[in-house]
Short mmCIF file of C-alpha atoms and ligand atoms in Angstrom, two decimals:
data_model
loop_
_atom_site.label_atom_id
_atom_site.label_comp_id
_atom_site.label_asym_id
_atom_site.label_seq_id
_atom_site.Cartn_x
_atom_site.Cartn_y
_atom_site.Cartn_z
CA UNK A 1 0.00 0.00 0.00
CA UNK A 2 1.58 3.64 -0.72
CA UNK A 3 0.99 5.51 2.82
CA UNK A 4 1.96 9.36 2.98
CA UNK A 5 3.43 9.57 6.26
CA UNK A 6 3.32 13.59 7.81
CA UNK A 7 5.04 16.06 10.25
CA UNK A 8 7.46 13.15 10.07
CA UNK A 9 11.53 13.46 11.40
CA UNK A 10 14.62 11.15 11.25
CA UNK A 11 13.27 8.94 13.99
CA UNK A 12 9.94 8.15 12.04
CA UNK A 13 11.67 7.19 8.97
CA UNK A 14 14.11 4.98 10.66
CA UNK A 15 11.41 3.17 12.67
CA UNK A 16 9.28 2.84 9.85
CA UNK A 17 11.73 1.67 7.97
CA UNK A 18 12.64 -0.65 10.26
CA UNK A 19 9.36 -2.32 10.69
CA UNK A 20 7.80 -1.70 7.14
CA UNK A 21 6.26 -5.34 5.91
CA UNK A 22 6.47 -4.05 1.82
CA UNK A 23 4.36 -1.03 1.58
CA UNK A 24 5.46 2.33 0.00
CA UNK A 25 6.25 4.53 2.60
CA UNK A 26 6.95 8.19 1.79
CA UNK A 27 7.82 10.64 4.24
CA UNK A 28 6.67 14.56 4.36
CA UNK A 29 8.38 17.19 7.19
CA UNK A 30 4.89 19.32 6.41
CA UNK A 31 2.32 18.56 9.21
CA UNK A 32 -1.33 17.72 7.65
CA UNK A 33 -3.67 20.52 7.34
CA UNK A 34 -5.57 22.14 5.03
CA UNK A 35 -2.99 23.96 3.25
CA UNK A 36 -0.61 20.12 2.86
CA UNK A 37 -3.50 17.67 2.06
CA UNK A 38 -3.25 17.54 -1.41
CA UNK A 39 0.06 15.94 -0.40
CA UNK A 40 -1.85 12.88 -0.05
CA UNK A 41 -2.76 12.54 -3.99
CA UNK A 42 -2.14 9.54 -5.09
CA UNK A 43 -1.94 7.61 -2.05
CA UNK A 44 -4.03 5.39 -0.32
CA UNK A 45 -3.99 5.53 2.93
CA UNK A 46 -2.42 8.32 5.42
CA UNK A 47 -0.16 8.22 8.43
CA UNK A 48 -0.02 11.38 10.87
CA UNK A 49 0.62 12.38 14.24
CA UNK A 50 -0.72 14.52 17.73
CA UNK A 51 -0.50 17.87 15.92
CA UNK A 52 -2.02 16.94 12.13
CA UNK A 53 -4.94 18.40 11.76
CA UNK A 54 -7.85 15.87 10.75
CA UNK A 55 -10.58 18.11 10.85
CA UNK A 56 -14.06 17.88 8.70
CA UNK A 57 -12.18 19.89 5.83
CA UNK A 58 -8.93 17.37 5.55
CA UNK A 59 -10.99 14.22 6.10
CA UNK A 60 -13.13 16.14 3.15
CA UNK A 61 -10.60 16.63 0.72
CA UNK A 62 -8.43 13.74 1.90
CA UNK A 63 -12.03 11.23 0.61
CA UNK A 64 -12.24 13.37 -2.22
CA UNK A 65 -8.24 12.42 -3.35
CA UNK A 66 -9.38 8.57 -2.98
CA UNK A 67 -7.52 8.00 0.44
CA UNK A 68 -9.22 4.89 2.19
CA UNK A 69 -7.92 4.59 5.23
CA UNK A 70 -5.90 6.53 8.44
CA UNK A 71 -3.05 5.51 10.75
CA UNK A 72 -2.66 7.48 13.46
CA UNK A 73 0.74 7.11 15.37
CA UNK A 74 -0.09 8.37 18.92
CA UNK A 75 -2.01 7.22 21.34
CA UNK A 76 -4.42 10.41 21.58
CA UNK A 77 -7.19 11.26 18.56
CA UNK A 78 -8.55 15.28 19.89
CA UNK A 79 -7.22 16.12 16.71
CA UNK A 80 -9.82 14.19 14.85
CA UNK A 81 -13.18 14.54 13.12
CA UNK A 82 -14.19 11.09 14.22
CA UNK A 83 -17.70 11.67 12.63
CA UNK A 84 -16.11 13.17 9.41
CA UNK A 85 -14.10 9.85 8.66
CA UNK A 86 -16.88 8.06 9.48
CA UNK A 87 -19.38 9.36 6.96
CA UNK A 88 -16.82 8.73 4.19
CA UNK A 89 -16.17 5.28 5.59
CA UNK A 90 -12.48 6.22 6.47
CA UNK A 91 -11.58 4.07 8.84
CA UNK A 92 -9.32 5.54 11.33
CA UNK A 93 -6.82 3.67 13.57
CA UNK A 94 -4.66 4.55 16.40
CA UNK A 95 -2.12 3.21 18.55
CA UNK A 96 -3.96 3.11 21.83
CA UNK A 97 -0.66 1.73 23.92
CA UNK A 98 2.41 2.24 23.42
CA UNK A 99 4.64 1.72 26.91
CA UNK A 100 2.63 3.57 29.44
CA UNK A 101 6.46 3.32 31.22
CA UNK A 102 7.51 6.01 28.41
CA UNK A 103 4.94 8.72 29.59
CA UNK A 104 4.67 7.97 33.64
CA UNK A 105 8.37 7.66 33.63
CA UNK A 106 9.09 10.97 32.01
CA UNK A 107 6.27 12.82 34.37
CA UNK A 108 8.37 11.53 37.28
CA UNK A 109 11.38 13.20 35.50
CA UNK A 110 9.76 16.17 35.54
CA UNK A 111 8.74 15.83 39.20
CA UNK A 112 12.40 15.07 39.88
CA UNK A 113 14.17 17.74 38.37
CA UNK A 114 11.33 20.40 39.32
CA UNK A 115 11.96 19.39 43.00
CA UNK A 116 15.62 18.45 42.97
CA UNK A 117 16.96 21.43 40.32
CA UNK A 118 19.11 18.71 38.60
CA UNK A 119 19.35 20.82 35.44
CA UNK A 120 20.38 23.76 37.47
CA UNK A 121 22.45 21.65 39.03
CA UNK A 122 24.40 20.51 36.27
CA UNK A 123 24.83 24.01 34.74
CA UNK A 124 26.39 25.28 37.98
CA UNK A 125 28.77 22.86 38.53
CA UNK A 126 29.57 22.71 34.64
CA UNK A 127 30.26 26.53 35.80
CA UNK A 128 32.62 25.98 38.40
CA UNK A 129 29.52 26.71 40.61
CA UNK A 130 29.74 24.30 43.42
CA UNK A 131 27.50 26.10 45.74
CA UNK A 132 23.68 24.80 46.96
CA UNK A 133 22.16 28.05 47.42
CA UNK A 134 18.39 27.71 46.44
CA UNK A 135 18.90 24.21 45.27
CA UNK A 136 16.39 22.88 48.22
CA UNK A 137 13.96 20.31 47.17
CA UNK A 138 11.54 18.51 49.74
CA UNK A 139 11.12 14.75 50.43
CA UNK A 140 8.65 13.02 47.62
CA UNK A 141 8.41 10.27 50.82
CA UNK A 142 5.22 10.99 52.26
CA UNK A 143 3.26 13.56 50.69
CA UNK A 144 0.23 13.71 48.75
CA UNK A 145 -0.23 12.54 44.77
CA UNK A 146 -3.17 13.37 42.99
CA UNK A 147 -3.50 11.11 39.15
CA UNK A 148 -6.31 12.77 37.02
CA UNK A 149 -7.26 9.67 35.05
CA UNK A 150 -6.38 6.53 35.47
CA UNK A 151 -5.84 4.26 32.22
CA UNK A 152 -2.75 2.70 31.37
CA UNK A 153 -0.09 5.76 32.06
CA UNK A 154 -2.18 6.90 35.06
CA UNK A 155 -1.88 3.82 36.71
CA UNK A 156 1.82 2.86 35.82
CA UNK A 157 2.42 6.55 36.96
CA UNK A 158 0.40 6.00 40.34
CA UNK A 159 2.29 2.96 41.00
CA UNK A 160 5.98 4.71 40.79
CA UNK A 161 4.97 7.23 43.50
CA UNK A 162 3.77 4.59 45.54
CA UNK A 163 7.15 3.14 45.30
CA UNK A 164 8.36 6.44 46.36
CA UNK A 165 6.53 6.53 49.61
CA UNK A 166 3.81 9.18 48.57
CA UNK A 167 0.21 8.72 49.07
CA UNK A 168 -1.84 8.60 46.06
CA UNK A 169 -5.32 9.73 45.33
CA UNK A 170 -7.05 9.53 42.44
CA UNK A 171 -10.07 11.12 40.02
CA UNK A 172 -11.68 9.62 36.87
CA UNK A 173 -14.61 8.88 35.16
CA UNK A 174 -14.53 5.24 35.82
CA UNK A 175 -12.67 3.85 39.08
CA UNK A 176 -9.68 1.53 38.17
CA UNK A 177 -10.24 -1.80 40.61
CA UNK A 178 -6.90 -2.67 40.16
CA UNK A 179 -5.88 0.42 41.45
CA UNK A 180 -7.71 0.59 44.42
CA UNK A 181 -6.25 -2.69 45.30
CA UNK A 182 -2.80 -1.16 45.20
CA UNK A 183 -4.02 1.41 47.70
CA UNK A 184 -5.23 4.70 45.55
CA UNK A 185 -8.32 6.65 47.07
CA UNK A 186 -11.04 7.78 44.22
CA UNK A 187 -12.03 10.93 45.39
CA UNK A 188 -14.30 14.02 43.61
CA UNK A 189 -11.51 16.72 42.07
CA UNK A 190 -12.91 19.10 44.32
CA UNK A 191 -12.09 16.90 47.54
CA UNK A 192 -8.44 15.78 45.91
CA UNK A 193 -7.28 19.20 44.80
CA UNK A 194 -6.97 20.63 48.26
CA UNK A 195 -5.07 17.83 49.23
CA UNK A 196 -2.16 17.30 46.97
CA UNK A 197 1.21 18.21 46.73
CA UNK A 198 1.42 17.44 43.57
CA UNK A 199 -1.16 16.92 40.54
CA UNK A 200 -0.74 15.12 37.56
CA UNK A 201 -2.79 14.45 34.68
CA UNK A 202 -3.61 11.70 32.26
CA UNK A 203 -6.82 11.99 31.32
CA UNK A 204 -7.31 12.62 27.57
CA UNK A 205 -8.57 15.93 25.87
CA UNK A 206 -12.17 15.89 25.46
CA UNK A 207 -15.03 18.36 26.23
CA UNK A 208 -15.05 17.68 29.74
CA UNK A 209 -11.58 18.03 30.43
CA UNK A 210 -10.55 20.92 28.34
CA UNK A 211 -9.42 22.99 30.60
CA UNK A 212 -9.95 20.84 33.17
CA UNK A 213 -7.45 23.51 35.25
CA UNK A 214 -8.31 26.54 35.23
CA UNK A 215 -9.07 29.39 37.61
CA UNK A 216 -11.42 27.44 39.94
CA UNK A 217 -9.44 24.15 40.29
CA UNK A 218 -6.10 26.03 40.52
CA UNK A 219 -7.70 28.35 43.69
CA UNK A 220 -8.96 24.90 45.17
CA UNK A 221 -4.84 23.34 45.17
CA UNK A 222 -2.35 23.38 47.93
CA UNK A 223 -1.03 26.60 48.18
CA UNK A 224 2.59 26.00 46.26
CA UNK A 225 1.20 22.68 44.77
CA UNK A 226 3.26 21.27 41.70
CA UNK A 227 1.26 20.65 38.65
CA UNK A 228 2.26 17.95 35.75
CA UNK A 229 0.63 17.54 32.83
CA UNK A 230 1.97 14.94 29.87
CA UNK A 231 -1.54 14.66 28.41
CA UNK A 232 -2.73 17.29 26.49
CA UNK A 233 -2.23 21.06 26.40
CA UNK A 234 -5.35 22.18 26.51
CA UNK A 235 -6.35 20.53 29.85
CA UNK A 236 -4.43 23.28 31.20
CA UNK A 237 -5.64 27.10 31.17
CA UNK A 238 -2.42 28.70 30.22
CA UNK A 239 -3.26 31.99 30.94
CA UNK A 240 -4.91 31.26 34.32
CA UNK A 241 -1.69 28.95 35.13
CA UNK A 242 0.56 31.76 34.56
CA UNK A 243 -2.05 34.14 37.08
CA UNK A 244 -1.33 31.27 39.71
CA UNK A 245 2.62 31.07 39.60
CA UNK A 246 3.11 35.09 39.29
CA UNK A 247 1.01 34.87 43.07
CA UNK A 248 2.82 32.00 44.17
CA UNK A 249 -0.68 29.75 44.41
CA UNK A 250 0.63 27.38 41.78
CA UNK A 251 4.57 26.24 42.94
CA UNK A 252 5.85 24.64 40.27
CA UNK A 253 4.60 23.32 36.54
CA UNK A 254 5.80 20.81 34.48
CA UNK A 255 4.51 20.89 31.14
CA UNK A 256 5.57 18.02 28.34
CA UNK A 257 2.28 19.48 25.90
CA UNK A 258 1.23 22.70 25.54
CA UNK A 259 -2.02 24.91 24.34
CA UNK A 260 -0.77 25.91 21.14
CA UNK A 261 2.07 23.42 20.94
CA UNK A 262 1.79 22.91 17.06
CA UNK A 263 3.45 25.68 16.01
CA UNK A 264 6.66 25.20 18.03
CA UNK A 265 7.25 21.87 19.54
CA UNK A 266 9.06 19.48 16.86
CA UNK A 267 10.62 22.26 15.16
CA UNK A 268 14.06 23.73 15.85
CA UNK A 269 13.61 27.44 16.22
CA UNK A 270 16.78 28.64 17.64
CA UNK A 271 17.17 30.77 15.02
CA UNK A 272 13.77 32.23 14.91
CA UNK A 273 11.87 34.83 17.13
CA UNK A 274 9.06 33.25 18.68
CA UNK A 275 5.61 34.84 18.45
CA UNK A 276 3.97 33.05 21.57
CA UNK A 277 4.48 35.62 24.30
CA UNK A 278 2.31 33.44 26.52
CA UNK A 279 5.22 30.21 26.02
CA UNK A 280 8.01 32.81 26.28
CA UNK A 281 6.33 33.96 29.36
CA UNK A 282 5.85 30.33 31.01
CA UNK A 283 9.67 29.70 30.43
CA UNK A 284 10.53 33.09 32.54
CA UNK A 285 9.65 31.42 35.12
CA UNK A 286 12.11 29.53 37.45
CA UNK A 287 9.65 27.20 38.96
CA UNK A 288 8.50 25.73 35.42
CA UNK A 289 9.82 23.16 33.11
CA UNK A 290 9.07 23.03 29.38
CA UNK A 291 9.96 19.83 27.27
CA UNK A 292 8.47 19.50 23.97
CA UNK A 293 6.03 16.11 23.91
CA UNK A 294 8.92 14.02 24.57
CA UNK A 295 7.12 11.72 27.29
CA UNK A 296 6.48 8.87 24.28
CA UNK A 297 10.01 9.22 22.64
CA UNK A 298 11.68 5.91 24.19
CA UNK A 299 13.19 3.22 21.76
CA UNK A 300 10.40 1.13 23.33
CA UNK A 301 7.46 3.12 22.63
CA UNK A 302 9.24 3.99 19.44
CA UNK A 303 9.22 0.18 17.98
CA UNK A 304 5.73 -0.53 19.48
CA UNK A 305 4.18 2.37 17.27
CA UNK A 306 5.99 1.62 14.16
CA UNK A 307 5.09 -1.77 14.64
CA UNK A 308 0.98 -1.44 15.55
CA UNK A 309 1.10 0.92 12.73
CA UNK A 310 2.05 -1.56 10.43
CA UNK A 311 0.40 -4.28 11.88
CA UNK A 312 -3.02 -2.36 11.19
CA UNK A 313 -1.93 -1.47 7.51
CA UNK A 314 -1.92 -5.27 7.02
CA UNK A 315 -4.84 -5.90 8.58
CA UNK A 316 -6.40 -3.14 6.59
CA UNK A 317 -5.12 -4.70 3.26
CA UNK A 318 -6.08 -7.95 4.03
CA UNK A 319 -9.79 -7.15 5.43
CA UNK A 320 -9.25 -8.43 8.70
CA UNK A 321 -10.61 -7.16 11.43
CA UNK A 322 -8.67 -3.73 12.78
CA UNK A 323 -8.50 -4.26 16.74
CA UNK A 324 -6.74 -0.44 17.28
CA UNK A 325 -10.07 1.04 15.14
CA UNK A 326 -11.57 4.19 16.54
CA UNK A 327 -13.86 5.08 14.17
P1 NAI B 401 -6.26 5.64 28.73
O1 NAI B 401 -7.37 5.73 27.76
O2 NAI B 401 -5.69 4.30 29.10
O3 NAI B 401 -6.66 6.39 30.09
C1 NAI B 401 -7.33 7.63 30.13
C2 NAI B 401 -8.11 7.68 31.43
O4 NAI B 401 -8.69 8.97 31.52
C3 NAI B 401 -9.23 6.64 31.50
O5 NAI B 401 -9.17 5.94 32.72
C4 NAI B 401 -10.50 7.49 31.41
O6 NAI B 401 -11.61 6.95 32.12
C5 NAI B 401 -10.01 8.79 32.04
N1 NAI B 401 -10.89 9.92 31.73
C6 NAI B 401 -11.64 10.14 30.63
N2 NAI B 401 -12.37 11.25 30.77
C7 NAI B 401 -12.08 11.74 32.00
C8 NAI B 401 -12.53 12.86 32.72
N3 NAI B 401 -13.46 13.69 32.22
N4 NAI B 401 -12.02 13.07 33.95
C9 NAI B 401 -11.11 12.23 34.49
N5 NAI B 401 -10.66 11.13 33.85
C10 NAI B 401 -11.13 10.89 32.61
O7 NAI B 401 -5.11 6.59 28.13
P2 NAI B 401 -3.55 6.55 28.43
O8 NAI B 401 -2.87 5.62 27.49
O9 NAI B 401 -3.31 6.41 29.88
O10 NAI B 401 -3.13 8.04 27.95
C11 NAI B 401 -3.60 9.18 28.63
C12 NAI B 401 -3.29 10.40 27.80
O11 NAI B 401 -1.87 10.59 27.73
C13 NAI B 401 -3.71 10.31 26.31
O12 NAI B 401 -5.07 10.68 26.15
C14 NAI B 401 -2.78 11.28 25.65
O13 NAI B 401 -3.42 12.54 25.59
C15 NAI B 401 -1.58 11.37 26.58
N6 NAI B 401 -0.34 10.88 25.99
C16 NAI B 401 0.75 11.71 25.97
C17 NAI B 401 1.96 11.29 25.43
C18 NAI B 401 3.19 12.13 25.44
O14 NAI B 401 4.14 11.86 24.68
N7 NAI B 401 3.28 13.15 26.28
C19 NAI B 401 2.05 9.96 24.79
C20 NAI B 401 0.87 9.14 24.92
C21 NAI B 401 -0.29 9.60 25.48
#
């Protein structure tokens, strides 16, 4: 099958590569949108990512250019007209697991250096700078953890900071059994907020949850509570995060998404002046940590997309039945 592949980079092409089973796979830098979609002339089916956008237009056009079919690698599907796709009998696909270890793992290494100042740390000393002036951290051993949804990273995430020695409590939709086996406490957000130390979320971006901080949640926290998110951007008020850390409400932030992320993360811009004041403004902060939707990128999580992926382009092909279908 000929698959056009977008917003890809050298890791997605070797990967692919890697794992390809005989199709045609051609890779395009541009991310999918409505000004790139005629990229996809010619092919058959289409491969993109968290930041293509697959709304009613694309899926539109991409039916009208004869494409029959759509791989999404990542986990998430906000970006989506599910409804679109389905009316032209497009059947979408995702990759609905992909090591949950990747993402919990990487909001603990936010939660680390946040607390510890490792990568201040390391640029002192790199410095000559051997001194520990406002380097203090606090113990993770014993305080609070509050998990905002509870799937498969949620869970792996809740059971590293038990191994820390933190208590965990917990809010979703649906309670996890398993988890309250291992100890976690459902409780209603407005009952966990006030309670935490530190917040992290893992719920996925829907109309409930946009936004699912904002002003009123943030004034409920722990004053000087650390936030995480390695979900989704918009579950996070930007704006009314920033109002929280200039008064000290909010103590620290760890962000691996963000709002407007598409126009920035992915891309290197050193070069470039950047337009989003409201980014620029985030990183002035000492207290917050930006990294740029790396909480997937392990060689792990890595294989097991490229290989799903592929797997459900056979599967496709073949008419069997497509177990990772969304739509
Ligand atoms: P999952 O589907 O296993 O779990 C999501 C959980 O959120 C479910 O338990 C669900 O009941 C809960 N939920 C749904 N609506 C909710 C609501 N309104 N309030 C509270 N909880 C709600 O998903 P998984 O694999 O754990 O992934 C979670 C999210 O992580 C994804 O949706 C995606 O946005 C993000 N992600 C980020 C990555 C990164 O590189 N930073 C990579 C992979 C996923």
């Amino acid at each position: 099958m000929k698959i056009a592949f977008f917003s890809t980079q050298s890791y997605d092409r070797n990967y692919f590569n890697r794992y390809n089973t005989g199709h045609e796979l051609v890779f395009f830098e541009a991310p999918l949108n409505e000004q790139t979609v005629n990229l996809a002339t010619g092919f058959t089916a289409i491969c993109a990512f968290v930041n293509d956008q697959l709304n009613t237009a694309v899926i539109n056009q991409l039916a009208a250019q004869g494409i029959k079919f759509i791989a999404l690698r990542c986990a998430g599907y906000n970006n989506v007209d599910l409804a679109a796709a389905k009316a032209h009998n497009i059947p979408v696909v995702r990759v609905p697991a992909y090591s949950p270890y990747a993402v919990a793992e990487h909001a603990v290494a936010l939660i680390l250096t946040l607390n510890r100042k490792t990568h201040k740390a390391y640029n002192r000393v790199r410095e000559g700078n051997f001194s520990l002036e406002r380097l203090t951290g606090f113990d993770l051993h014993g305080k609070t953890v509050g998990v905002i949804g509870t799937g498969k990273i949620g869970q792996v995430f809740a059971g590293i900071m038990q191994g820390f020695g933190c208590r965990v409590l917990a809010f979703d939709v649906i309670a996890n059994r398993d988890m309250e086996a291992q100890g976690v406490e459902y409780l209603p957000l407005v009952k966990l907020l006030p309670q935490c130390d530190i917040i992290s979320l893992h719920c996925p971006l829907n109309d409930q949850t946009k936004h699912i901080i904002g002003p009123l949640t943030l004034n409920m926290m722990k004053d000087g509570a650390m936030l995480i998110n390695t979900s989704r951007g918009a579950l996070i008020d930007t704006k009314a995060a920033i109002e929280a850390l200039k008064t000290g409400k909010l103590g620290y932030l760890g962000i691996d998404v963000y709002e407007q992320e598409e126009k920035l993360f992915f891309h290197n811009l050193q070069d470039e002046i950047i337009h989003d004041d409201t980014i620029m403004r985030l990183m002035s902060f000492p207290n917050v940590l930006v990294t740029a939707h790396q909480g997937f990128f392990t060689d792990e999580a890595l294989t097991q997309i490229a290989q799903t992926t592929i797997q459900s382009i056979n599967d496709f092909e073949q008419g069997k039945p497509l177990s990772n279908k969304i739509a």
